[in-house]
Amino acid sequence: MKNYLDKKLSNFEKYEFEIVSLPKKYLEIKIDEEKSFQLVKNFGYVPVVVRSANNNFQNSVITLKLKLFKKVFVTKKNIQSDELLNEKNLVEKLLDVSQLNGNTFSVTENINEFKSKVNLKENSVLLYEHLKKIPLVSKGNKIILNTGSNGVNISIEAVSRQDGYLGDIISIQAMNKIYKAKVIDKQNLELVNQ
C-alpha cells in the first residue's frame, strides 16, 4: 500500500493514512493498477480486486483517511485587499492541506508577482483564489507605443487607459486618439491594426 500511495501522492511533501474500510470476506486483495486512485478532500479511494472464498474475483475499493502535507505560505499578519505580497508578510510552513477549500499557492513561484485579492487574516494559508497578478502595465502609466513595417519603426509616448498583463490587448491614448496595443513588456506596447 505504501509504495502505491508514494506514487499517487508524489506531489505532497509527506502523507499519513489510516484505513477506514476494507472489502468484507476476502482471501486476497490486490491493488488494481488499471483503475484510477480517487482523492476527495481528506479521503482516498484505492481500487482493488478481491478474491473471495469460492475463488470469485470482484472489483472493490479500500477507503483511506488521509493527511496530506505540503509546504505552503502562511500570513504573518493581517493583509488587506490589493496589498503587495512578499517574504516579509509570509512564512513558509509544512501543513496538512487535505481539508483546505482551494488550491494552495506553490512556494516555488515568485510571490512578488502577486497581490492580495481579498482581506486575509493572520495565519491564513495562501491560496491561488486569494491572489491576483500584478499587471505589467497599470492604468495611467506612460508607455512607449511601437509600430512599423518594411524596416521603418515608429515609437511614440502614450498613456495606458487600463491595466494589462503580458500579451493582453489594451486601450492606450496617444496624440489625443485612442488605440489598441499589445503588451510586450512593462514599458513597450505594440500597435494592433484596427
Tab-separated table of C-alpha atoms in Angstrom:
chain	number	residue	atom	x	y	z
A	1	MET	CA	0.000	0.000	0.000
A	2	LYS	CA	2.793	2.438	0.915
A	3	ASN	CA	4.547	2.041	-2.472
A	4	TYR	CA	1.233	2.620	-4.283
A	5	LEU	CA	0.497	5.767	-2.241
A	6	ASP	CA	4.071	7.036	-2.717
A	7	LYS	CA	3.415	7.077	-6.481
A	8	LYS	CA	-0.104	8.516	-6.295
A	9	LEU	CA	0.662	11.214	-3.708
A	10	SER	CA	4.101	12.255	-5.013
A	11	ASN	CA	3.099	15.944	-5.270
A	12	PHE	CA	2.890	16.152	-1.452
A	13	GLU	CA	5.903	16.509	0.869
A	14	LYS	CA	4.588	13.727	3.096
A	15	TYR	CA	1.353	11.983	3.967
A	16	GLU	CA	-0.256	9.926	6.713
A	17	PHE	CA	-3.044	7.421	6.186
A	18	GLU	CA	-5.491	5.337	8.151
A	19	ILE	CA	-7.581	2.537	6.632
A	20	VAL	CA	-11.264	3.364	7.191
A	21	SER	CA	-12.891	0.470	5.354
A	22	LEU	CA	-11.863	-2.761	3.646
A	23	PRO	CA	-13.897	-5.149	1.493
A	24	LYS	CA	-15.623	-7.858	3.562
A	25	LYS	CA	-14.990	-11.631	3.384
A	26	TYR	CA	-11.907	-11.918	1.223
A	27	LEU	CA	-8.995	-14.316	0.848
A	28	GLU	CA	-6.802	-11.933	-1.105
A	29	ILE	CA	-6.803	-8.237	-2.048
A	30	LYS	CA	-4.742	-6.862	-4.923
A	31	ILE	CA	-4.494	-3.181	-5.924
A	32	ASP	CA	-5.977	-2.612	-9.391
A	33	GLU	CA	-3.319	-0.505	-11.163
A	34	GLU	CA	-5.522	-0.096	-14.260
A	35	LYS	CA	-8.177	1.909	-12.409
A	36	SER	CA	-7.521	5.378	-11.070
A	37	PHE	CA	-6.947	6.384	-7.478
A	38	GLN	CA	-9.590	8.881	-6.302
A	39	LEU	CA	-8.768	11.718	-3.909
A	40	VAL	CA	-11.639	13.699	-2.370
A	41	LYS	CA	-10.570	16.190	0.315
A	42	ASN	CA	-9.009	14.027	3.052
A	43	PHE	CA	-10.262	10.664	1.760
A	44	GLY	CA	-8.548	8.386	-0.739
A	45	TYR	CA	-10.209	5.526	-2.597
A	46	VAL	CA	-7.857	2.742	-3.707
A	47	PRO	CA	-9.297	0.456	-6.431
A	48	VAL	CA	-8.738	-3.227	-5.657
A	49	VAL	CA	-9.586	-6.682	-6.971
A	50	VAL	CA	-10.836	-9.033	-4.240
A	51	ARG	CA	-10.687	-12.847	-4.349
A	52	SER	CA	-13.429	-14.455	-2.278
A	53	ALA	CA	-13.507	-17.901	-0.613
A	54	ASN	CA	-15.167	-19.504	-3.662
A	55	ASN	CA	-12.435	-18.072	-5.982
A	56	ASN	CA	-14.622	-15.319	-7.466
A	57	PHE	CA	-12.941	-12.011	-8.315
A	58	GLN	CA	-14.718	-8.702	-7.671
A	59	ASN	CA	-13.836	-5.029	-8.011
A	60	SER	CA	-13.956	-3.017	-4.801
A	61	VAL	CA	-12.250	-0.105	-3.019
A	62	ILE	CA	-10.272	0.475	0.135
A	63	THR	CA	-11.184	3.785	1.788
A	64	LEU	CA	-8.371	5.726	3.442
A	65	LYS	CA	-8.459	8.779	5.674
A	66	LEU	CA	-5.506	10.960	4.680
A	67	LYS	CA	-3.418	13.824	5.984
A	68	LEU	CA	-1.591	15.450	3.065
A	69	PHE	CA	1.308	17.761	3.865
A	70	LYS	CA	2.699	20.497	1.601
A	71	LYS	CA	4.997	23.468	2.054
A	72	VAL	CA	2.715	26.498	1.921
A	73	PHE	CA	2.860	30.217	2.609
A	74	VAL	CA	1.072	31.373	5.768
A	75	THR	CA	0.363	35.038	6.549
A	76	LYS	CA	2.383	36.539	9.437
A	77	LYS	CA	-0.096	39.395	9.880
A	78	ASN	CA	-3.430	40.637	8.565
A	79	ILE	CA	-3.165	41.515	4.864
A	80	GLN	CA	-5.517	43.982	3.182
A	81	SER	CA	-7.065	43.608	-0.257
A	82	ASP	CA	-4.708	44.895	-3.018
A	83	GLU	CA	-1.704	44.722	-0.653
A	84	LEU	CA	1.527	43.558	-2.298
A	85	LEU	CA	2.807	40.202	-1.082
A	86	ASN	CA	6.412	39.423	-0.177
A	87	GLU	CA	8.537	37.328	2.171
A	88	LYS	CA	8.144	39.942	4.943
A	89	ASN	CA	4.434	39.280	5.452
A	90	LEU	CA	4.535	35.498	4.774
A	91	VAL	CA	6.231	32.481	6.314
A	92	GLU	CA	6.767	29.035	4.773
A	93	LYS	CA	5.297	26.098	6.760
A	94	LEU	CA	4.679	22.378	6.243
A	95	LEU	CA	0.928	21.873	6.879
A	96	ASP	CA	-1.879	19.379	6.269
A	97	VAL	CA	-3.691	20.795	3.219
A	98	SER	CA	-6.208	17.988	2.700
A	99	GLN	CA	-9.194	19.931	4.038
A	100	LEU	CA	-8.478	23.343	2.521
A	101	ASN	CA	-11.045	24.786	0.119
A	102	GLY	CA	-8.933	25.896	-2.817
A	103	ASN	CA	-5.539	25.437	-4.452
A	104	THR	CA	-2.506	26.203	-2.319
A	105	PHE	CA	-0.045	28.719	-3.738
A	106	SER	CA	3.215	26.958	-4.607
A	107	VAL	CA	6.226	28.080	-2.573
A	108	THR	CA	8.352	27.652	-5.724
A	109	GLU	CA	6.538	30.510	-7.522
A	110	ASN	CA	7.625	34.135	-7.288
A	111	ILE	CA	5.333	35.689	-4.670
A	112	ASN	CA	6.478	39.200	-5.670
A	113	GLU	CA	4.375	38.955	-8.871
A	114	PHE	CA	1.119	38.833	-6.879
A	115	LYS	CA	-1.041	40.936	-4.614
A	116	SER	CA	-3.946	40.035	-2.378
A	117	LYS	CA	-7.398	39.905	-3.958
A	118	VAL	CA	-9.153	39.717	-0.554
A	119	ASN	CA	-8.507	40.615	3.072
A	120	LEU	CA	-6.509	37.836	4.755
A	121	LYS	CA	-6.305	37.196	8.484
A	122	GLU	CA	-3.099	36.363	10.305
A	123	ASN	CA	-2.141	32.645	9.995
A	124	SER	CA	-4.189	32.135	6.800
A	125	VAL	CA	-2.859	29.619	4.268
A	126	LEU	CA	-2.248	31.386	0.947
A	127	LEU	CA	-4.449	30.029	-1.867
A	128	TYR	CA	-4.447	30.955	-5.575
A	129	GLU	CA	-8.045	32.070	-5.077
A	130	HIS	CA	-6.778	34.799	-2.679
A	131	LEU	CA	-4.386	36.301	-5.237
A	132	LYS	CA	-4.240	38.327	-8.404
A	133	LYS	CA	-1.225	39.012	-10.577
A	134	ILE	CA	0.269	42.474	-10.533
A	135	PRO	CA	-0.282	43.957	-14.009
A	136	LEU	CA	2.799	44.764	-16.105
A	137	VAL	CA	1.150	47.994	-17.222
A	138	SER	CA	-1.175	49.928	-14.917
A	139	LYS	CA	-3.874	52.410	-15.904
A	140	GLY	CA	-2.306	55.859	-16.311
A	141	ASN	CA	1.271	54.606	-16.883
A	142	LYS	CA	3.360	56.355	-19.507
A	143	ILE	CA	4.455	53.766	-22.045
A	144	ILE	CA	6.110	53.581	-25.463
A	145	LEU	CA	3.868	52.638	-28.392
A	146	ASN	CA	5.789	50.874	-31.168
A	147	THR	CA	4.624	50.276	-34.721
A	148	GLY	CA	6.212	49.797	-38.089
A	149	SER	CA	6.663	47.711	-41.199
A	150	ASN	CA	9.139	47.269	-44.044
A	151	GLY	CA	12.062	48.191	-41.793
A	152	VAL	CA	10.554	51.513	-40.657
A	153	ASN	CA	9.778	51.552	-36.930
A	154	ILE	CA	7.985	54.380	-35.156
A	155	SER	CA	7.895	54.849	-31.387
A	156	ILE	CA	5.767	57.440	-29.595
A	157	GLU	CA	4.937	58.124	-25.977
A	158	ALA	CA	1.436	57.130	-24.885
A	159	VAL	CA	-0.651	56.634	-21.735
A	160	SER	CA	-2.348	53.347	-20.863
A	161	ARG	CA	-6.094	53.553	-20.262
A	162	GLN	CA	-6.360	50.198	-18.472
A	163	ASP	CA	-4.299	47.557	-16.665
A	164	GLY	CA	-2.598	44.946	-18.822
A	165	TYR	CA	-0.635	41.721	-18.493
A	166	LEU	CA	1.901	40.204	-20.890
A	167	GLY	CA	0.173	39.542	-24.237
A	168	ASP	CA	-3.019	41.466	-23.373
A	169	ILE	CA	-4.516	43.938	-25.833
A	170	ILE	CA	-5.431	47.151	-24.023
A	171	SER	CA	-6.606	50.678	-24.823
A	172	ILE	CA	-3.997	53.412	-24.877
A	173	GLN	CA	-4.076	57.116	-25.676
A	174	ALA	CA	-1.531	58.794	-27.946
A	175	MET	CA	-1.744	62.089	-29.853
A	176	ASN	CA	-5.288	62.679	-28.493
A	177	LYS	CA	-6.562	59.435	-30.060
A	178	ILE	CA	-7.440	56.044	-28.596
A	179	TYR	CA	-5.608	52.976	-29.967
A	180	LYS	CA	-5.421	49.286	-29.150
A	181	ALA	CA	-1.996	47.876	-28.319
A	182	LYS	CA	-0.499	44.565	-27.233
A	183	VAL	CA	1.562	44.491	-24.005
A	184	ILE	CA	5.142	43.424	-24.826
A	185	ASP	CA	6.802	44.336	-21.524
A	186	LYS	CA	6.481	46.890	-18.716
A	187	GLN	CA	7.361	49.877	-20.936
A	188	ASN	CA	6.631	48.789	-24.515
A	189	LEU	CA	3.386	48.101	-26.329
A	190	GLU	CA	2.877	47.214	-29.974
A	191	LEU	CA	0.109	48.859	-32.022
A	192	VAL	CA	-2.622	46.441	-33.107
A	193	ASN	CA	-4.180	47.047	-36.535
A	194	GLN	CA	-7.816	48.019	-36.142
